[in-house]
JSON list of C-alpha atoms in Angstrom, two decimals:
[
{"chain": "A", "resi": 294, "resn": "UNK", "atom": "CA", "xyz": [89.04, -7.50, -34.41]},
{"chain": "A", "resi": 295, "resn": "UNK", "atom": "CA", "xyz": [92.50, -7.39, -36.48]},
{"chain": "A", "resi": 296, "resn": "UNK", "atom": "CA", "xyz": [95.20, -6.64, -34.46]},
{"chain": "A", "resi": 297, "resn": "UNK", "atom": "CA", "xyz": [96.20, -2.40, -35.20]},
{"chain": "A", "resi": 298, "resn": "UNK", "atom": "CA", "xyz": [92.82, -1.90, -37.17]},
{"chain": "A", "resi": 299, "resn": "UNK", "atom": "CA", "xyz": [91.07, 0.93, -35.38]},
{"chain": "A", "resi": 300, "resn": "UNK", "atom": "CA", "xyz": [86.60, 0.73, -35.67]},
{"chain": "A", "resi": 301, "resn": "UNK", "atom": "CA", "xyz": [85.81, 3.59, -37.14]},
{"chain": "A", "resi": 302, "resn": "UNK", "atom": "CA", "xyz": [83.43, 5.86, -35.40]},
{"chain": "A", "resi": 303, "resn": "UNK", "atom": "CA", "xyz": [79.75, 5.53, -36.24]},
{"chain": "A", "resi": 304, "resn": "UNK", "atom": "CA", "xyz": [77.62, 8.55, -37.36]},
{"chain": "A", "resi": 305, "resn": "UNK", "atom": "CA", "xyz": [74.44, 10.45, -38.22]},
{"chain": "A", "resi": 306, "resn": "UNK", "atom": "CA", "xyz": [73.38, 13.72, -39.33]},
{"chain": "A", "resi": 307, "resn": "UNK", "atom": "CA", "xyz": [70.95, 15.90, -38.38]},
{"chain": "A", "resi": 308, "resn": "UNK", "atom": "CA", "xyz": [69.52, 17.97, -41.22]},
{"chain": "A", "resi": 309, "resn": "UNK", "atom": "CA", "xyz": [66.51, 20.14, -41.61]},
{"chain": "A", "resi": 310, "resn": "UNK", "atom": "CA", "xyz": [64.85, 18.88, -45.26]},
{"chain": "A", "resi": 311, "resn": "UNK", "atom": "CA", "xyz": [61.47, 18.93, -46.73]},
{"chain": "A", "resi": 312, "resn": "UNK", "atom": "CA", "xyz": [60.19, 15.82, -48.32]},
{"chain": "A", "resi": 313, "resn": "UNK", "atom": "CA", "xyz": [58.95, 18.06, -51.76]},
{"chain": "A", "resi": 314, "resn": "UNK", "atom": "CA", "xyz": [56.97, 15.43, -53.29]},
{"chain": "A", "resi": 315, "resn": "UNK", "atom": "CA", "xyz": [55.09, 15.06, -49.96]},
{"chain": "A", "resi": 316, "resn": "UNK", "atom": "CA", "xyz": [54.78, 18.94, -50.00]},
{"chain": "A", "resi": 317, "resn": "UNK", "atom": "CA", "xyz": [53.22, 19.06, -53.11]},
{"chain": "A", "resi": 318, "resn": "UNK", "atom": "CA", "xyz": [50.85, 16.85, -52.85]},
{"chain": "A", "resi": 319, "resn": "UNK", "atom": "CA", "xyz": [49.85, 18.70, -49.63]},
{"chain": "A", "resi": 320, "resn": "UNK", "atom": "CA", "xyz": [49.65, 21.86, -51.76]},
{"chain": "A", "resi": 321, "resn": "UNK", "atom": "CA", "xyz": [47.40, 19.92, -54.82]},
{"chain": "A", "resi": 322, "resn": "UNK", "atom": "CA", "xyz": [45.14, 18.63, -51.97]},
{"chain": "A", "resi": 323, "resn": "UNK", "atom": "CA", "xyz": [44.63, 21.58, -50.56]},
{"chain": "A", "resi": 324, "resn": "UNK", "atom": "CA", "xyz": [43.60, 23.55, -53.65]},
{"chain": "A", "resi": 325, "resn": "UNK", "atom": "CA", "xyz": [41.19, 20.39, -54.72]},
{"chain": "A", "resi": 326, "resn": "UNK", "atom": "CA", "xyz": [39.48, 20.77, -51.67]},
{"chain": "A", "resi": 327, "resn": "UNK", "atom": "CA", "xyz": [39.59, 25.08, -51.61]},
{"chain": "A", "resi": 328, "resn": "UNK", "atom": "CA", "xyz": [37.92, 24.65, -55.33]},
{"chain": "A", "resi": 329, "resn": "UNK", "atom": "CA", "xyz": [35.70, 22.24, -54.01]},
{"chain": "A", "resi": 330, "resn": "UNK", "atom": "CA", "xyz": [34.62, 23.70, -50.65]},
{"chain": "A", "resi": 331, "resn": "UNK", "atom": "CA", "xyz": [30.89, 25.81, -50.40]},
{"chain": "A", "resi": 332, "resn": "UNK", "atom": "CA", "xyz": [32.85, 28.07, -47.84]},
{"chain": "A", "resi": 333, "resn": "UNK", "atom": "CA", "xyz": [35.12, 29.50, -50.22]},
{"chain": "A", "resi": 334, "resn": "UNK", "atom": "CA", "xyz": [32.60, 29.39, -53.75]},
{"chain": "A", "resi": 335, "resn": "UNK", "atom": "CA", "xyz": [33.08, 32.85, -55.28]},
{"chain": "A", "resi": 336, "resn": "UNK", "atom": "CA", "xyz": [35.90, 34.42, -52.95]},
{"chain": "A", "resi": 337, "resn": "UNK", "atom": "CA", "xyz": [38.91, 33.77, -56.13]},
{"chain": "A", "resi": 338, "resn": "UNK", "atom": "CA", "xyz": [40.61, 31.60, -53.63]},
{"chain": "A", "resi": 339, "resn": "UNK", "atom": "CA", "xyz": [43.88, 29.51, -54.37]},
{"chain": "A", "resi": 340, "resn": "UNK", "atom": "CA", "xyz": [47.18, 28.21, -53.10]},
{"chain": "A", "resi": 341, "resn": "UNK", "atom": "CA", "xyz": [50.20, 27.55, -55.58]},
{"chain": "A", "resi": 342, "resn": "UNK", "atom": "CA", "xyz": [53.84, 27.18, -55.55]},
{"chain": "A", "resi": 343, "resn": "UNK", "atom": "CA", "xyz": [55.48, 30.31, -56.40]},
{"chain": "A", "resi": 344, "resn": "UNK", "atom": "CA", "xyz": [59.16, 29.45, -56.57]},
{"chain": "A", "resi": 345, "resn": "UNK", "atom": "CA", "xyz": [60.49, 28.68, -53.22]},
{"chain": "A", "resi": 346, "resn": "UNK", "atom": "CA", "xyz": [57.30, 30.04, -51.25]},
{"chain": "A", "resi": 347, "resn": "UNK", "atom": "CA", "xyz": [53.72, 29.13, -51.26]},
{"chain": "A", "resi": 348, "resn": "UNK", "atom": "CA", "xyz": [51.40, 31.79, -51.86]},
{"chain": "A", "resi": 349, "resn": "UNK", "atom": "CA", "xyz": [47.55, 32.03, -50.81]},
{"chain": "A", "resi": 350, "resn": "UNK", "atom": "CA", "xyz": [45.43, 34.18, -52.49]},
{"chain": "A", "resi": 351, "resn": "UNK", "atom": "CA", "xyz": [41.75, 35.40, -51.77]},
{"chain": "A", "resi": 352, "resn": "UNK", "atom": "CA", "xyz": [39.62, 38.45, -51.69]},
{"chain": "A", "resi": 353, "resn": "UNK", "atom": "CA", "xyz": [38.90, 38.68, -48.00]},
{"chain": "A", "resi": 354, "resn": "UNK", "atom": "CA", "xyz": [41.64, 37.87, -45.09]},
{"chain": "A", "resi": 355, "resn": "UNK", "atom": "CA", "xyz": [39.53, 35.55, -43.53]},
{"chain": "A", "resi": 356, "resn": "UNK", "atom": "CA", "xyz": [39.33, 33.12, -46.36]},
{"chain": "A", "resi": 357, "resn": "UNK", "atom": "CA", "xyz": [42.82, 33.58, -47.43]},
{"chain": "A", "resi": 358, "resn": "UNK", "atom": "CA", "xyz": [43.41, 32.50, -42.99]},
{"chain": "A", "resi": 359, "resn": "UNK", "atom": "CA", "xyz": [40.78, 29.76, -43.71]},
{"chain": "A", "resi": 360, "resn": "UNK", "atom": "CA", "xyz": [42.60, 28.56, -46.65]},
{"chain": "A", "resi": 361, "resn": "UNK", "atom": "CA", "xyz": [46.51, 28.80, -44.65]},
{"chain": "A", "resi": 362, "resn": "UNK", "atom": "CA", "xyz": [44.44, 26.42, -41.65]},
{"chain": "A", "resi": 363, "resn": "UNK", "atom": "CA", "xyz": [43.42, 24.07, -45.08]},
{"chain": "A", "resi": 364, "resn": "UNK", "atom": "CA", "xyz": [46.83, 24.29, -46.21]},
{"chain": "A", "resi": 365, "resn": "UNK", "atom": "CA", "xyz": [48.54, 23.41, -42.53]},
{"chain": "A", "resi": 366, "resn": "UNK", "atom": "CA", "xyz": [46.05, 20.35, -42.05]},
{"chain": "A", "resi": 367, "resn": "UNK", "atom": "CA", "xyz": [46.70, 18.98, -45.53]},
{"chain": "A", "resi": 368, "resn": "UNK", "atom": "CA", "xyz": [51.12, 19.53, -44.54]},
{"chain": "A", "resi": 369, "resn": "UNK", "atom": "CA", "xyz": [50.36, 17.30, -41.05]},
{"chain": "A", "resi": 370, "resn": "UNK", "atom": "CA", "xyz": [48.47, 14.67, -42.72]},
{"chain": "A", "resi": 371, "resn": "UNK", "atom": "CA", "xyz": [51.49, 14.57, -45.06]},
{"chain": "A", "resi": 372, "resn": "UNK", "atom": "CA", "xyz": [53.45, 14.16, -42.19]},
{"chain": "A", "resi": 373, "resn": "UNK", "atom": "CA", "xyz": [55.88, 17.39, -42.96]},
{"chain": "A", "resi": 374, "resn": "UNK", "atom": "CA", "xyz": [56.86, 19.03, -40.43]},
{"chain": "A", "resi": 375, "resn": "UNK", "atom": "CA", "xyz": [54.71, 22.21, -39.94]},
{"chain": "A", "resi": 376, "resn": "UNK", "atom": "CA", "xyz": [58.20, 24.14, -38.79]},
{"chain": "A", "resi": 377, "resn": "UNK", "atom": "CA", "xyz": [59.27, 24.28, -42.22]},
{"chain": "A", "resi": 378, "resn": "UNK", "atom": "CA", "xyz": [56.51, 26.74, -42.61]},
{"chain": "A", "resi": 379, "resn": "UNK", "atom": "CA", "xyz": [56.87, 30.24, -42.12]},
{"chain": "A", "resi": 380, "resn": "UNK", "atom": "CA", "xyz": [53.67, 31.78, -43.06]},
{"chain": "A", "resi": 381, "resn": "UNK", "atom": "CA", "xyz": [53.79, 36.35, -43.05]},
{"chain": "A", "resi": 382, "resn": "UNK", "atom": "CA", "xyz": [50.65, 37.95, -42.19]},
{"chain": "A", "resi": 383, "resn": "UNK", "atom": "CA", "xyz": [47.95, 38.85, -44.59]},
{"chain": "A", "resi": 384, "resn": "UNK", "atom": "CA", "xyz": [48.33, 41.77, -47.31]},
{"chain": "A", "resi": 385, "resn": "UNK", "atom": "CA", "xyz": [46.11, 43.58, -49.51]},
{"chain": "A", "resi": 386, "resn": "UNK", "atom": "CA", "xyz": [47.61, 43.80, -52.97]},
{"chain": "A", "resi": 387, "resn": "UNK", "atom": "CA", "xyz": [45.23, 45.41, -55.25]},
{"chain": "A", "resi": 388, "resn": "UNK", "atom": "CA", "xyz": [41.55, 44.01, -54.61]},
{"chain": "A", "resi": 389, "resn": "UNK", "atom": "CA", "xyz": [43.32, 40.75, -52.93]},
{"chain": "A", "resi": 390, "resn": "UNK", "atom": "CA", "xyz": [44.81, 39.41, -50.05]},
{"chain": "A", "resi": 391, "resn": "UNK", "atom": "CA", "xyz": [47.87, 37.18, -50.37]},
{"chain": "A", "resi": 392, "resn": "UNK", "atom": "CA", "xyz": [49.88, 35.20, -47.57]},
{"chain": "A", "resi": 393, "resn": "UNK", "atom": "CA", "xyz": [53.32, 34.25, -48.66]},
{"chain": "A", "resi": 394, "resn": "UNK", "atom": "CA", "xyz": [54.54, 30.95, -46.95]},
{"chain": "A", "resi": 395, "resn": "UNK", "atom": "CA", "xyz": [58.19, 30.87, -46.65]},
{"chain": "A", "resi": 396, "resn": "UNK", "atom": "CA", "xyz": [59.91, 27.49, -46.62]},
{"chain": "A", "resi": 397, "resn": "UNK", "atom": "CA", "xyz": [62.65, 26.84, -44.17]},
{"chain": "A", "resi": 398, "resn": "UNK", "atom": "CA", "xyz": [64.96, 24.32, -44.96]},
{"chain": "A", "resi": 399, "resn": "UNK", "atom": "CA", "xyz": [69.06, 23.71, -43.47]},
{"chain": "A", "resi": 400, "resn": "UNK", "atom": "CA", "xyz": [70.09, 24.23, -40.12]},
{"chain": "A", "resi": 401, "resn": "UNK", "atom": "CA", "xyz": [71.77, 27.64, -39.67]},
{"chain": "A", "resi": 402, "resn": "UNK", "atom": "CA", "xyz": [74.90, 27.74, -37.81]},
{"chain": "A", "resi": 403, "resn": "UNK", "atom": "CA", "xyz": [73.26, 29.51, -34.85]},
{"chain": "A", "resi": 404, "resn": "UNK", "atom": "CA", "xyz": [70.61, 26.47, -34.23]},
{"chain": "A", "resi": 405, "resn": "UNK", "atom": "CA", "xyz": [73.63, 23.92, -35.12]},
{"chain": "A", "resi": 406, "resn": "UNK", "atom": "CA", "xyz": [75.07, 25.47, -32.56]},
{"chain": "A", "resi": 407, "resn": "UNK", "atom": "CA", "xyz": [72.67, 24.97, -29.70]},
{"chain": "A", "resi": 408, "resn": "UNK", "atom": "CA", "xyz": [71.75, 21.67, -30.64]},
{"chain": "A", "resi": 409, "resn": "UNK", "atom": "CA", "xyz": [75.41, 20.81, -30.34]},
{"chain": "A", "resi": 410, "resn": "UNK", "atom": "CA", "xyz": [75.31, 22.27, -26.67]},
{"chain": "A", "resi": 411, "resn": "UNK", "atom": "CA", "xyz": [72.18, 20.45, -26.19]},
{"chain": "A", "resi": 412, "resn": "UNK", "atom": "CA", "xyz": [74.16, 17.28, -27.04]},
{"chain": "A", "resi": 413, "resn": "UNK", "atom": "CA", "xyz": [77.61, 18.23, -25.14]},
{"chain": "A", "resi": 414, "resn": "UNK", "atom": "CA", "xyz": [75.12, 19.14, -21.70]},
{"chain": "A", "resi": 415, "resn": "UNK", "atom": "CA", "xyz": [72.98, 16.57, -21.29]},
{"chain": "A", "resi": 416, "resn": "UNK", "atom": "CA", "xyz": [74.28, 13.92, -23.87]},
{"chain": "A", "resi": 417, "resn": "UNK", "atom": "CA", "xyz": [76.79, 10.97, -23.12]},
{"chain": "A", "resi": 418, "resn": "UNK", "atom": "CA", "xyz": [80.03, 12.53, -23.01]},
{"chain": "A", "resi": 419, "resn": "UNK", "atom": "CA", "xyz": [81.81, 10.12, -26.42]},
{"chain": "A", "resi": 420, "resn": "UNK", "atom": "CA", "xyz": [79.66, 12.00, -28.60]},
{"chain": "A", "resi": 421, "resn": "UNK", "atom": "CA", "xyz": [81.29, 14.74, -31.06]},
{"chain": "A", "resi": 422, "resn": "UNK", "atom": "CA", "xyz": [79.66, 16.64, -33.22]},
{"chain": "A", "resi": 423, "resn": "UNK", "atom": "CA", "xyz": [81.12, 18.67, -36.27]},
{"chain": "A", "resi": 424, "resn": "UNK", "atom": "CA", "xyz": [78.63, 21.08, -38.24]},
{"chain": "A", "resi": 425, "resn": "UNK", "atom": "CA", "xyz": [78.87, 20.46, -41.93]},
{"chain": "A", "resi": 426, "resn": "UNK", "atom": "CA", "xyz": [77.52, 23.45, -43.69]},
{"chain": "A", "resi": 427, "resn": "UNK", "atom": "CA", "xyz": [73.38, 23.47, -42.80]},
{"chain": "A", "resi": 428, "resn": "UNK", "atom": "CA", "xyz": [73.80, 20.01, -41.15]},
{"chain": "A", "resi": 429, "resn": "UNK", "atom": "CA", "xyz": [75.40, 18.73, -38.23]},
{"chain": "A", "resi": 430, "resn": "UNK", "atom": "CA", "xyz": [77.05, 15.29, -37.91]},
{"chain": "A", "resi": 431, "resn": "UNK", "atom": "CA", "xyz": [77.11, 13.21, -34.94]},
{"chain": "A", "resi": 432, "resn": "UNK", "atom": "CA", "xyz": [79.63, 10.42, -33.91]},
{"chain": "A", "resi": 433, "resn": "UNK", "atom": "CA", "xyz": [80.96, 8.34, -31.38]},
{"chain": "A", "resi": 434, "resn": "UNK", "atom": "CA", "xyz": [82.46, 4.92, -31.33]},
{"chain": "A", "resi": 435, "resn": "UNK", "atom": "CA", "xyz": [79.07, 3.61, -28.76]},
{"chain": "A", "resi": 436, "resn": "UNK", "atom": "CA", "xyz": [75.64, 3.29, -31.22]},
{"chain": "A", "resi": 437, "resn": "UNK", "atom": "CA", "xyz": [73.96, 3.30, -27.89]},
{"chain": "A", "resi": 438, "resn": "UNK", "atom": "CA", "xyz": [75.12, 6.56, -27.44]},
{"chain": "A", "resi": 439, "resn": "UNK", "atom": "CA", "xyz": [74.08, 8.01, -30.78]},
{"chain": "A", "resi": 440, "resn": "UNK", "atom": "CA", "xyz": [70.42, 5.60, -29.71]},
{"chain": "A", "resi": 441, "resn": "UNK", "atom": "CA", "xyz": [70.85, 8.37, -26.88]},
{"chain": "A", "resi": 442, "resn": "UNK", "atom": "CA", "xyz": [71.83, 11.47, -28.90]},
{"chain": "A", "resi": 443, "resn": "UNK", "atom": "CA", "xyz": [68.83, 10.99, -30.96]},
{"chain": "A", "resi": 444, "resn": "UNK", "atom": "CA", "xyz": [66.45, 10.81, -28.20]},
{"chain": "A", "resi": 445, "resn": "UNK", "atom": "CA", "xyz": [67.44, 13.76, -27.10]},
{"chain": "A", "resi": 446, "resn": "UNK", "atom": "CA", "xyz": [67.42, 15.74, -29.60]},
{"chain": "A", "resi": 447, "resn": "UNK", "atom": "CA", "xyz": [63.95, 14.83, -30.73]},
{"chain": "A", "resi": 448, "resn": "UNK", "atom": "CA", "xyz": [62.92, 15.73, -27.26]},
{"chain": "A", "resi": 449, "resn": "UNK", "atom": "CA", "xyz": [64.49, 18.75, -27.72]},
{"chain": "A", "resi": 450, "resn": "UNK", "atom": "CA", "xyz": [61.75, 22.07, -28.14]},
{"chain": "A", "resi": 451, "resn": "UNK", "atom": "CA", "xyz": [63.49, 23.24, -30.90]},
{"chain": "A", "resi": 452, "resn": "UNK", "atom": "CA", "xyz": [61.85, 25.71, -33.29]},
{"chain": "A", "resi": 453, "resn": "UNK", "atom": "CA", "xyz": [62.61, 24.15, -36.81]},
{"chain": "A", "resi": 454, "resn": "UNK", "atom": "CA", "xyz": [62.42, 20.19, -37.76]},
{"chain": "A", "resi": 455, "resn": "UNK", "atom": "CA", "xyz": [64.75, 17.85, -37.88]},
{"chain": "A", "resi": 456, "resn": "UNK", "atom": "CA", "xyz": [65.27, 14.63, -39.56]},
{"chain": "A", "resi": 457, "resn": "UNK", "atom": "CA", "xyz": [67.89, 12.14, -38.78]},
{"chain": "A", "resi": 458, "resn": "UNK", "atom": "CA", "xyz": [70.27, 10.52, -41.91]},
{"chain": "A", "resi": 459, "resn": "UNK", "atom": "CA", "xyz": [73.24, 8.48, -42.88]},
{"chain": "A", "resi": 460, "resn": "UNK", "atom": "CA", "xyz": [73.01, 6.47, -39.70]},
{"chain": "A", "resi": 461, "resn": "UNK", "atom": "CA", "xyz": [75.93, 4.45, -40.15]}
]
């Protein structure tokens, strides 16, 4: 180490994205197999992207439920997280029933919040954290304590996903 230098603190950030390409392919398989499927022959079933929401449409509620459970199996085989969805109930609009699927992306300031106290209670005490718009950085001059930060984080029951980036 050069004499006066200071290390520099090493960091990551915890951010709530979806991987969109992995997303739509989830969506595309999902409507292959819907058009494909005996079960839902005849019942004008189909999932599409409808600007930031999915939307599942079908003439009965049950099919347009059976084709949400097609949609949620295709997401986890995808490996996306199935807390960036945020499904509403069922409603009748005209003759059909249509589920609008919200997606949930960014960490708001209230759950950057808690995670942050997560961290500060039960994490190794060099760690800072600093919430950067819908992320929250991490650092501390210790990688083995940011090892640590991670783990407990992902261990965390927290009710959206997160991924961790710019580990440097």
């Amino acid at each position: 180490m050069i004499k006066g230098v200071k290390v520099a603190d090493s960091s990551f950030d915890i951010v709530s994205k979806v991987n969109r390409a992995e997303l739509d392919n989830a969506i595309n398989q999902a409507a292959r197999e819907i058009d494909t499927r005996y079960d839902f022959k005849n019942t004008g079933t189909k999932i599409e992207m409808s600007g930031e929401k999915i939307l599942i449409e079908s003439e009965t509620e049950e099919r347009a439920k059976a084709a949400l459970d097609v949609l949620k199996e295709k997401i986890v085989k995808r490996q996306v997280s199935l807390k960036h969805l945020d499904p509403a109930e069922p409603m009748l609009s005209g003759k059909q029933y249509k589920i609008f699927c919200a997606i949930k992306e960014g960490i708001s300031q209230e759950n950057a919040k808690k995670v942050a106290k997560i961290l500060k209670d039960s994490g190794p005490k060099t760690i800072k954290t600093q919430i950067q718009g819908d992320e929250l950085r991490v650092s501390s001059k210790s990688k083995d304590d940011l090892q640590e930060a991670i783990t407990i984080v992902k261990n965390a029951s927290l009710d959206f996903a997160v991924q961790f980036t710019n580990y440097r």
